[in-house]
XYZ file of C-alpha atoms in Angstrom:
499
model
C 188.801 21.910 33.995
C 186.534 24.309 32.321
C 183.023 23.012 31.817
C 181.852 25.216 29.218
C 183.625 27.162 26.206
C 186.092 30.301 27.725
C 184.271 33.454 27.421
C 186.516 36.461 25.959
C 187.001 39.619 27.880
C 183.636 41.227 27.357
C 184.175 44.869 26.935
C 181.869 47.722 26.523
C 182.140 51.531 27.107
C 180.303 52.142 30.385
C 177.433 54.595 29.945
C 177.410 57.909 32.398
C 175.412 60.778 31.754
C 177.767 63.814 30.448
C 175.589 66.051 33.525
C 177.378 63.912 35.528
C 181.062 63.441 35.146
C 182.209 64.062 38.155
C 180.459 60.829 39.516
C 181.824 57.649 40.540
C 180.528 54.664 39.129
C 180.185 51.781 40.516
C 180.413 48.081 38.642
C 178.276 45.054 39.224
C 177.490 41.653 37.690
C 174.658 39.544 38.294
C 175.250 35.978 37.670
C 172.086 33.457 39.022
C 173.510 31.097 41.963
C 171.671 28.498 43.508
C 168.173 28.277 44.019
C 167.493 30.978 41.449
C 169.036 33.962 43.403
C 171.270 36.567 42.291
C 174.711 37.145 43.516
C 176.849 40.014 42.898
C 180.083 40.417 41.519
C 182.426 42.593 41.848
C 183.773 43.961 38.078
C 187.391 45.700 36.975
C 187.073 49.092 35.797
C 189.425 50.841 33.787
C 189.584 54.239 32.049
C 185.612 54.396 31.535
C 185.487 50.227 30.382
C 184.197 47.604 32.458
C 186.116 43.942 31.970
C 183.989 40.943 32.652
C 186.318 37.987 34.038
C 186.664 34.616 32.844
C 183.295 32.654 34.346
C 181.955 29.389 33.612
C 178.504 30.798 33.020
C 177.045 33.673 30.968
C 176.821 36.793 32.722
C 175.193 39.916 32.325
C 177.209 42.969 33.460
C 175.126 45.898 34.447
C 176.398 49.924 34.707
C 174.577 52.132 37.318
C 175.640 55.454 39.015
C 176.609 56.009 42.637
C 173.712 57.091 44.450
C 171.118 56.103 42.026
C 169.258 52.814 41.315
C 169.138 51.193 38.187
C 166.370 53.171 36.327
C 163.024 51.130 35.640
C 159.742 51.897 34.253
C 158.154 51.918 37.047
C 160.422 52.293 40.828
C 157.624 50.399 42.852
C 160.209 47.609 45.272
C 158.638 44.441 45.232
C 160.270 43.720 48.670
C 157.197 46.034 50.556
C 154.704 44.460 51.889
C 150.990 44.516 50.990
C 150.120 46.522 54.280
C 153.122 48.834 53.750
C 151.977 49.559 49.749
C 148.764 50.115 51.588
C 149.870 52.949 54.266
C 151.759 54.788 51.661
C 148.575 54.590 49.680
C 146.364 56.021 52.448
C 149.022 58.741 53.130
C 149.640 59.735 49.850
C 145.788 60.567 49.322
C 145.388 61.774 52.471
C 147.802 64.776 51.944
C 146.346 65.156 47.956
C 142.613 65.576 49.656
C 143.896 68.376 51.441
C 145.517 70.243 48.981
C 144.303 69.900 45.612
C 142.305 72.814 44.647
C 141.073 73.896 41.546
C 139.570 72.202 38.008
C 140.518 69.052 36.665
C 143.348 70.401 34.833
C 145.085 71.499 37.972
C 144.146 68.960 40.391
C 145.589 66.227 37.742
C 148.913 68.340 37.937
C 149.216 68.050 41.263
C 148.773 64.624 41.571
C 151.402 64.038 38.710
C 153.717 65.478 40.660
C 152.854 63.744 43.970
C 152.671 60.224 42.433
C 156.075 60.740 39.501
C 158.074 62.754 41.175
C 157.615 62.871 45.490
C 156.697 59.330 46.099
C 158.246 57.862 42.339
C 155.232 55.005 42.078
C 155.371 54.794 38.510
C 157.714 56.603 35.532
C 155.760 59.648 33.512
C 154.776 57.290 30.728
C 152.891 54.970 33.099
C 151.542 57.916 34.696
C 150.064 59.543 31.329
C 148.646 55.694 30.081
C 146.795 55.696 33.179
C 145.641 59.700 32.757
C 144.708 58.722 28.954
C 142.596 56.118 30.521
C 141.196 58.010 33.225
C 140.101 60.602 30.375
C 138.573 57.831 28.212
C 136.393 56.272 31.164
C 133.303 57.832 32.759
C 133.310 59.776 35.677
C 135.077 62.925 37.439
C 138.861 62.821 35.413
C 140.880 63.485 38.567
C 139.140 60.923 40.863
C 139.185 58.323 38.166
C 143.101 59.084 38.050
C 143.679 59.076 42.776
C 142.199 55.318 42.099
C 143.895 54.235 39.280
C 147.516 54.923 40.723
C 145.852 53.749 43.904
C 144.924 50.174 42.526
C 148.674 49.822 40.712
C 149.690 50.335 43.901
C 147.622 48.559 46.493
C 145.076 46.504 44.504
C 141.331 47.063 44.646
C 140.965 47.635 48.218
C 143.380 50.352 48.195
C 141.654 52.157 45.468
C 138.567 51.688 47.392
C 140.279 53.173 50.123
C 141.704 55.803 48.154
C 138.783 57.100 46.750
C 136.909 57.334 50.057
C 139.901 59.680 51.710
C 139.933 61.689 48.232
C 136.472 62.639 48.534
C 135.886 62.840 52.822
C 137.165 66.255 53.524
C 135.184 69.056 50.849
C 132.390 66.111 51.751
C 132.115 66.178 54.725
C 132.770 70.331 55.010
C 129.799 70.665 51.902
C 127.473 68.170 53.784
C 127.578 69.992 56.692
C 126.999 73.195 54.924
C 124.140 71.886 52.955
C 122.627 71.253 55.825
C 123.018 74.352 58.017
C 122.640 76.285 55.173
C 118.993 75.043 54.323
C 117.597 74.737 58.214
C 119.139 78.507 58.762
C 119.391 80.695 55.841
C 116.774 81.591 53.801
C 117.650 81.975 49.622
C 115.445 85.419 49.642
C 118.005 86.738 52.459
C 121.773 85.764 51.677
C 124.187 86.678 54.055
C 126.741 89.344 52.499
C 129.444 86.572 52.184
C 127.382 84.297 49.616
C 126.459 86.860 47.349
C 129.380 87.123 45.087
C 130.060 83.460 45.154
C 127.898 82.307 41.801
C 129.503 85.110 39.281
C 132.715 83.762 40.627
C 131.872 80.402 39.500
C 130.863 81.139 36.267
C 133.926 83.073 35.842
C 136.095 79.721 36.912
C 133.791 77.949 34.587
C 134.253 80.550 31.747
C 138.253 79.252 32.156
C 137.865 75.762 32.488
C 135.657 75.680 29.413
C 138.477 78.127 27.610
C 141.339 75.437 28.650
C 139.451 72.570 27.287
C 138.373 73.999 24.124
C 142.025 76.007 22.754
C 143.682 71.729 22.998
C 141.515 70.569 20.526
C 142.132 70.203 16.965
C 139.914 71.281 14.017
C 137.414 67.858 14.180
C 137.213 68.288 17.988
C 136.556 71.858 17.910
C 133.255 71.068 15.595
C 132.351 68.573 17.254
C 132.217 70.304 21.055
C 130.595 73.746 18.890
C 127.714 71.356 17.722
C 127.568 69.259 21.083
C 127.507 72.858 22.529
C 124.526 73.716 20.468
C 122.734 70.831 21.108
C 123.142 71.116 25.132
C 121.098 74.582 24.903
C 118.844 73.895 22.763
C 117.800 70.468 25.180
C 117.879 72.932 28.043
C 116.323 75.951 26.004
C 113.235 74.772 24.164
C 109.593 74.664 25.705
C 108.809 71.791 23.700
C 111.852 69.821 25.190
C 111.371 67.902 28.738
C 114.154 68.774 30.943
C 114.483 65.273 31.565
C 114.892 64.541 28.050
C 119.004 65.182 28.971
C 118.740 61.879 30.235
C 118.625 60.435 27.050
C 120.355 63.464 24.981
C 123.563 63.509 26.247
C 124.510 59.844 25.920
C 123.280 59.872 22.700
C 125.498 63.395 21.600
C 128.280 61.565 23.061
C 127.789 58.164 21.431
C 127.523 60.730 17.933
C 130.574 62.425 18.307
C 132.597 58.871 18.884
C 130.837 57.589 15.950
C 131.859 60.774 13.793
C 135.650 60.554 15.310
C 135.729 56.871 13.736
C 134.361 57.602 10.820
C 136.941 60.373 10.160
C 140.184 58.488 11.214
C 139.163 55.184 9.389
C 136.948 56.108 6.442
C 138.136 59.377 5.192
C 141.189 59.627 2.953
C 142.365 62.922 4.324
C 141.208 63.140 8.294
C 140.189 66.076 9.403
C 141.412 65.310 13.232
C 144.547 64.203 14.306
C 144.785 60.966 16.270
C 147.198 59.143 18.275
C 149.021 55.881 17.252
C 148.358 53.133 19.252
C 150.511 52.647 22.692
C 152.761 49.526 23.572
C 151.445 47.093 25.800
C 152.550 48.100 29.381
C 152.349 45.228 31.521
C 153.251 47.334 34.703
C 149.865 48.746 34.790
C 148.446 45.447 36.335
C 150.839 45.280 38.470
C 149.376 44.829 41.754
C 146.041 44.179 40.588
C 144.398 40.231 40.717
C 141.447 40.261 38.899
C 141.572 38.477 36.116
C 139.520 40.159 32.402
C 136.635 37.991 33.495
C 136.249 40.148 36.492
C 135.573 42.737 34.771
C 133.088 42.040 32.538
C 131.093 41.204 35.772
C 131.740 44.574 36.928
C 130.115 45.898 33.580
C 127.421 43.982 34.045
C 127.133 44.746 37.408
C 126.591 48.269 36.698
C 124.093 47.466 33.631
C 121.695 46.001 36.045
C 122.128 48.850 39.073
C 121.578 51.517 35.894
C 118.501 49.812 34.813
C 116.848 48.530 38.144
C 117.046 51.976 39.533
C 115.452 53.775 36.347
C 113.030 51.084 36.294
C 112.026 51.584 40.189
C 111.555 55.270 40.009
C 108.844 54.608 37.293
C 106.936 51.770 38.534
C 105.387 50.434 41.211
C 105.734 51.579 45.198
C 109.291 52.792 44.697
C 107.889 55.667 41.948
C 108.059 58.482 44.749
C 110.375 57.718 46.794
C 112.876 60.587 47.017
C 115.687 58.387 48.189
C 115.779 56.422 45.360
C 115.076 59.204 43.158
C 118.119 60.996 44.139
C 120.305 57.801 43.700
C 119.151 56.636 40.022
C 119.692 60.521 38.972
C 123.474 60.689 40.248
C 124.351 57.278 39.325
C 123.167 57.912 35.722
C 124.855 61.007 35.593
C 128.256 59.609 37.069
C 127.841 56.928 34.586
C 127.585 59.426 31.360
C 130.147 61.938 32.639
C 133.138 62.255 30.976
C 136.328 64.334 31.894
C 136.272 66.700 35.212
C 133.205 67.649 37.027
C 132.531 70.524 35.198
C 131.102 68.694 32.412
C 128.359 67.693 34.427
C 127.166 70.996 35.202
C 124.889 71.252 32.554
C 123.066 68.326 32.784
C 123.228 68.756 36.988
C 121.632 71.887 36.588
C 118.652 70.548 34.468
C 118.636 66.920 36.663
C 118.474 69.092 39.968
C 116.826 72.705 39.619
C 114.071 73.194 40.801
C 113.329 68.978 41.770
C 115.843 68.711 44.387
C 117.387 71.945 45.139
C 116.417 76.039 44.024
C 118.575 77.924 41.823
C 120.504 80.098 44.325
C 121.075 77.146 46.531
C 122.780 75.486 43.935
C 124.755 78.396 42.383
C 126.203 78.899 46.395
C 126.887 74.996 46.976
C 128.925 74.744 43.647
C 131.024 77.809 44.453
C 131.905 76.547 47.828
C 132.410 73.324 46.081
C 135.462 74.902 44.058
C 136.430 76.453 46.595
C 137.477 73.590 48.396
C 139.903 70.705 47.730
C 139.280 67.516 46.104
C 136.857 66.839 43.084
C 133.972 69.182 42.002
C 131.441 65.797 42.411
C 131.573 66.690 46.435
C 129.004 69.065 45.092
C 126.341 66.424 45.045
C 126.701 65.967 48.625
C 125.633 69.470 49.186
C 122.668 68.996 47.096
C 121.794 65.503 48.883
C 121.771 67.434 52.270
C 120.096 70.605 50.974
C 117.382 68.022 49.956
C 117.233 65.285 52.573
C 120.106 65.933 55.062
C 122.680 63.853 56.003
C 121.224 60.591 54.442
C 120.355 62.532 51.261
C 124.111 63.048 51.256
C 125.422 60.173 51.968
C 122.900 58.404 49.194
C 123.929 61.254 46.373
C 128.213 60.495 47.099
C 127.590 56.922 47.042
C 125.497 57.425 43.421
C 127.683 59.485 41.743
C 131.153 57.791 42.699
C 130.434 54.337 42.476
C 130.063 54.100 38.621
C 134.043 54.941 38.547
C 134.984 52.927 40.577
C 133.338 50.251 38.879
C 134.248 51.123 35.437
C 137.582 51.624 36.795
C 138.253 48.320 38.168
C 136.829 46.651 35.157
C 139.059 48.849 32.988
C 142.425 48.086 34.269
C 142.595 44.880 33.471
C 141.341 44.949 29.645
C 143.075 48.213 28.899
C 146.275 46.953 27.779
C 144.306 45.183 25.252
C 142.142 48.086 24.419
C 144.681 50.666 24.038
C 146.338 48.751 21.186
C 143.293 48.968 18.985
C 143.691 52.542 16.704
C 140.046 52.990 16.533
C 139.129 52.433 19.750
C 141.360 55.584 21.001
C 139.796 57.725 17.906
C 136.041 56.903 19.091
C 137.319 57.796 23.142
C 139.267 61.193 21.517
C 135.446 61.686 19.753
C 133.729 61.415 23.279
C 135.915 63.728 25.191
C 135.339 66.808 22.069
C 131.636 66.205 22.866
C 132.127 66.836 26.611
C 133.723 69.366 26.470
C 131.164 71.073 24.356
C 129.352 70.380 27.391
C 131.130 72.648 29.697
C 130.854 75.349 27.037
C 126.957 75.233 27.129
C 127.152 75.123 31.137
C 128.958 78.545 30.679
C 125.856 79.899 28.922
C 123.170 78.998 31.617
C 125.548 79.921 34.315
C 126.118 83.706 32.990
C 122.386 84.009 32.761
C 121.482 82.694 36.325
C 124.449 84.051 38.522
C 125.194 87.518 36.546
C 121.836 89.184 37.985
C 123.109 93.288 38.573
C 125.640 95.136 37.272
C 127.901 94.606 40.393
C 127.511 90.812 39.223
C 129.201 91.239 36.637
C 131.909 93.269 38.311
C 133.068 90.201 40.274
C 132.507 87.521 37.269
C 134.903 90.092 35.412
C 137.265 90.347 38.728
C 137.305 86.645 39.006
C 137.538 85.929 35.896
C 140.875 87.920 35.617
C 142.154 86.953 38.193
C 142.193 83.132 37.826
C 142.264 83.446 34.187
C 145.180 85.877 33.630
C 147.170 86.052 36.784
C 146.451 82.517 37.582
C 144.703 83.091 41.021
C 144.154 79.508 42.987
C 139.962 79.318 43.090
C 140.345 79.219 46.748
C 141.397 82.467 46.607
C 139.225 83.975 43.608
C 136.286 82.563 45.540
C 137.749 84.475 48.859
C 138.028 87.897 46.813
C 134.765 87.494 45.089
C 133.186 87.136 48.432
C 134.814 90.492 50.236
C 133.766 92.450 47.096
C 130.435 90.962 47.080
C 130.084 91.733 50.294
C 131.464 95.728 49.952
C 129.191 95.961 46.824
C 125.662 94.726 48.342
C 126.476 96.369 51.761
C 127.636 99.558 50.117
C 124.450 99.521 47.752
C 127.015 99.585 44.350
C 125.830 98.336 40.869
C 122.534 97.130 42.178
C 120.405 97.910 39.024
C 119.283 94.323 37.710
C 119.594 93.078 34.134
C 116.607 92.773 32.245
């Protein structure tokens, strides 16, 4: 006797993509059995329909392709273990820190591809919600994105873990440097090799500030022109402190969100354009178990390091001490950077020259810094060890990395909620115009200090060609800048300085 009302012959055209015709697919049913599992039932095919027989429960049939599994927002299989999520993590970022080269806009593509498409952790629209936040939150853009697709995957620990393997190997290589460089070569006597490495850099800057600026529309193009303006005049004007950036650029940046709200809510006819709010992705939180509260500690957490350390370096016995000093400068400006690492520069150069490191010093560490792989921040361990050797380093990575991971973890969690609110993405879309304007001002100070003789500007021109045009990695534009740097000085070429 049938316990329930007979089902009719359920029948629905079975969906297979026309690139694949030829394929064979294959039929299933999943009914729940006892104890909450699933069991699988075989299903009649014929002529492209799938029939459903008579059962004494409701049924939902399901249609995948041979080969494939059923396609999901995210392909992460709940069946590994915590450990196992854990060792894909560390090799994932293991083989990204060795081979990512290049500004943010590159590096971000390479991890894309890594993350979506070699190891399929997450589908492209996952992948872009957690680039959007990445963009919105302070910090360098590419490291902010390693530990976000680190902690969907592993939790907090493995983004932890993440970050540290991301930033070890152009650390480690610029620490060393930093230090050998300042105990054995003197600035007034470069070795041929370092000589064309600062035009070079300005050049890669010159592009990176290019990229930035042609994606934004008419709003965020005025806004990075005037947060341009006001970057050079803070770093060009004798009556203006150069510590006065400390203040100026969170306060440009708080402006330019404020003036991005104003014109997507207030005016009738916005002069921007900006993005609907997203739907709430619950996959994003995944693996991670901290609950919101948790991360409003975390921003309070970092409130109280940010104002005990300015506090300490301006009162009482801790005034002088150079430790601390270098610590309370990175971790402010980690905490007010927003985008890739060369939106720092600016405000790096002004923070660091001539209190920490000398011009030419730091024009050579941040060429070697993009010329090798992982994020452009590894240049702050250079500058630690040019300035107090390996614990100078260590102090300056810890600084200027640990705001994002803070703000990241603390992010995660509320960001589905964030994300849904239409003026919180116009005041983040305000923030990132002013940043950028940023990198355009660094461009300006960097032409003046590295582009010294006429065979200068040769290699800026070279280099800037090269990586602009033909698309040259930096590795390599840093490599060519350095052999004709080396034939120009050594052959006496285009030596006649700029006034």
């Amino acid at each position: 006797r049938r316990t329930a009302d007979p089902q009719p012959h359920q029948v629905r055209p079975c969906e297979v993509s026309s690139s694949r015709v030829n394929a064979q697919p294959t039929f299933v049913m999943s009914k729940k059995g006892k104890g909450g599992t699933i069991a699988q039932l075989p299903v009649e095919t014929h002529q492209g329909l799938e029939t459903t027989p008579l059962v004494t429960a409701v049924a939902t049939p399901i249609c995948i392709e041979s080969g494939e599994d059923a396609s999901s927002d995210d392909k992460i299989s709940d069946e590994m273990s915590y450990w196992e999520r854990l060792k894909e993590v560390l090799s994932t970022v293991l083989v990204l820190g060795m081979v990512t080269f290049g500004d943010s806009s590159s590096q971000v593509a390479i991890i894309q591809d890594e993350v979506c498409v070699q190891r399929k952790w997450m589908s492209e629209e996952t992948f872009m919600e957690l680039f959007a936040l990445s963009r919105a939150l302070p910090g360098p853009l590419a490291t902010q994105l390693v530990m976000a697709t680190a902690i969907t995957r592993a939790g907090a620990f493995g983004g932890l873990v993440a970050l540290f393997i991301w930033v070890a190997p152009g650390a480690v290589v610029l620490t060393t440097i930093g230090v050998l460089v300042e105990a054995y070569m003197s600035p007034e006597n470069l070795p041929l090799f370092l000589v064309g490495i600062p035009p070079a850099t300005a050049a890669l800057v010159f592009k990176a500030a290019y990229g930035f600026g042609v994606s934004l529309d008419k709003f965020g193009f005025g806004l990075a022109m005037l947060s341009c303006v006001g970057a050079v005049l803070v770093n060009g004007d004798y009556a203006i402190q150069p510590k006065a950036s400390r203040f100026a650029y969170p306060i440009m940046l708080a402006c330019g969100g404020i003036l991005a709200l104003f014109d997507a809510t207030v005016c009738t006819n916005s002069i921007g354009s900006y993005p609907r709010a997203g739907e709430l992705d619950t996959s994003i939180t995944r693996y991670i178990s901290l609950p919101v509260w948790v991360g409003a500690f975390l921003i309070q957490t970092w409130v109280v390091i940010l104002l005990a350390s300015i506090l300490l370096v301006n009162v009482g016995d801790y005034a002088n001490n150079p430790y601390l000093d270098l610590f309370e400068s990175f971790f402010r400006i980690g905490s007010v950077t927003f985008g890739g690492g060369e939106d720092v520069l600016a405000m790096l150069e002004t923070e660091m020259v001539p209190e920490f490191i000398s011009s030419t010093r730091f024009f050579q560490g941040l060429g070697l810094a993009q010329a090798l792989p992982g994020p452009l921040f590894n240049f702050c361990g250079f500058i630690g060890a040019v300035y107090k050797d390996v614990p100078g380093a260590l102090v300056s990575l810890l600084a200027i990395f640990s705001p994002s991971y803070l703000f990241m973890l603390a992010a995660l969690p509320l960001w589905a909620r964030l994300r849904q609110i239409y003026w919180f993405k116009a005041i983040l879309k305000g923030i990132n115009a002013v940043a950028i304007g940023f990198i355009a001002a660094a461009t300006i100070f960097l032409w003046e200090r590295s582009v010294e003789t006429a065979a200068d500007a040769m290699i800026f021109v070279l280099a800037g060609g090269l990586s602009t045009y033909y698309n040259l990695p930096p590795p390599l534009v840093i490599l060519v800048a350095v052999a004709m740097g080396a034939i120009l000085n050594a052959a006496s070429l285009g030596q006649i300085p700029y006034d």
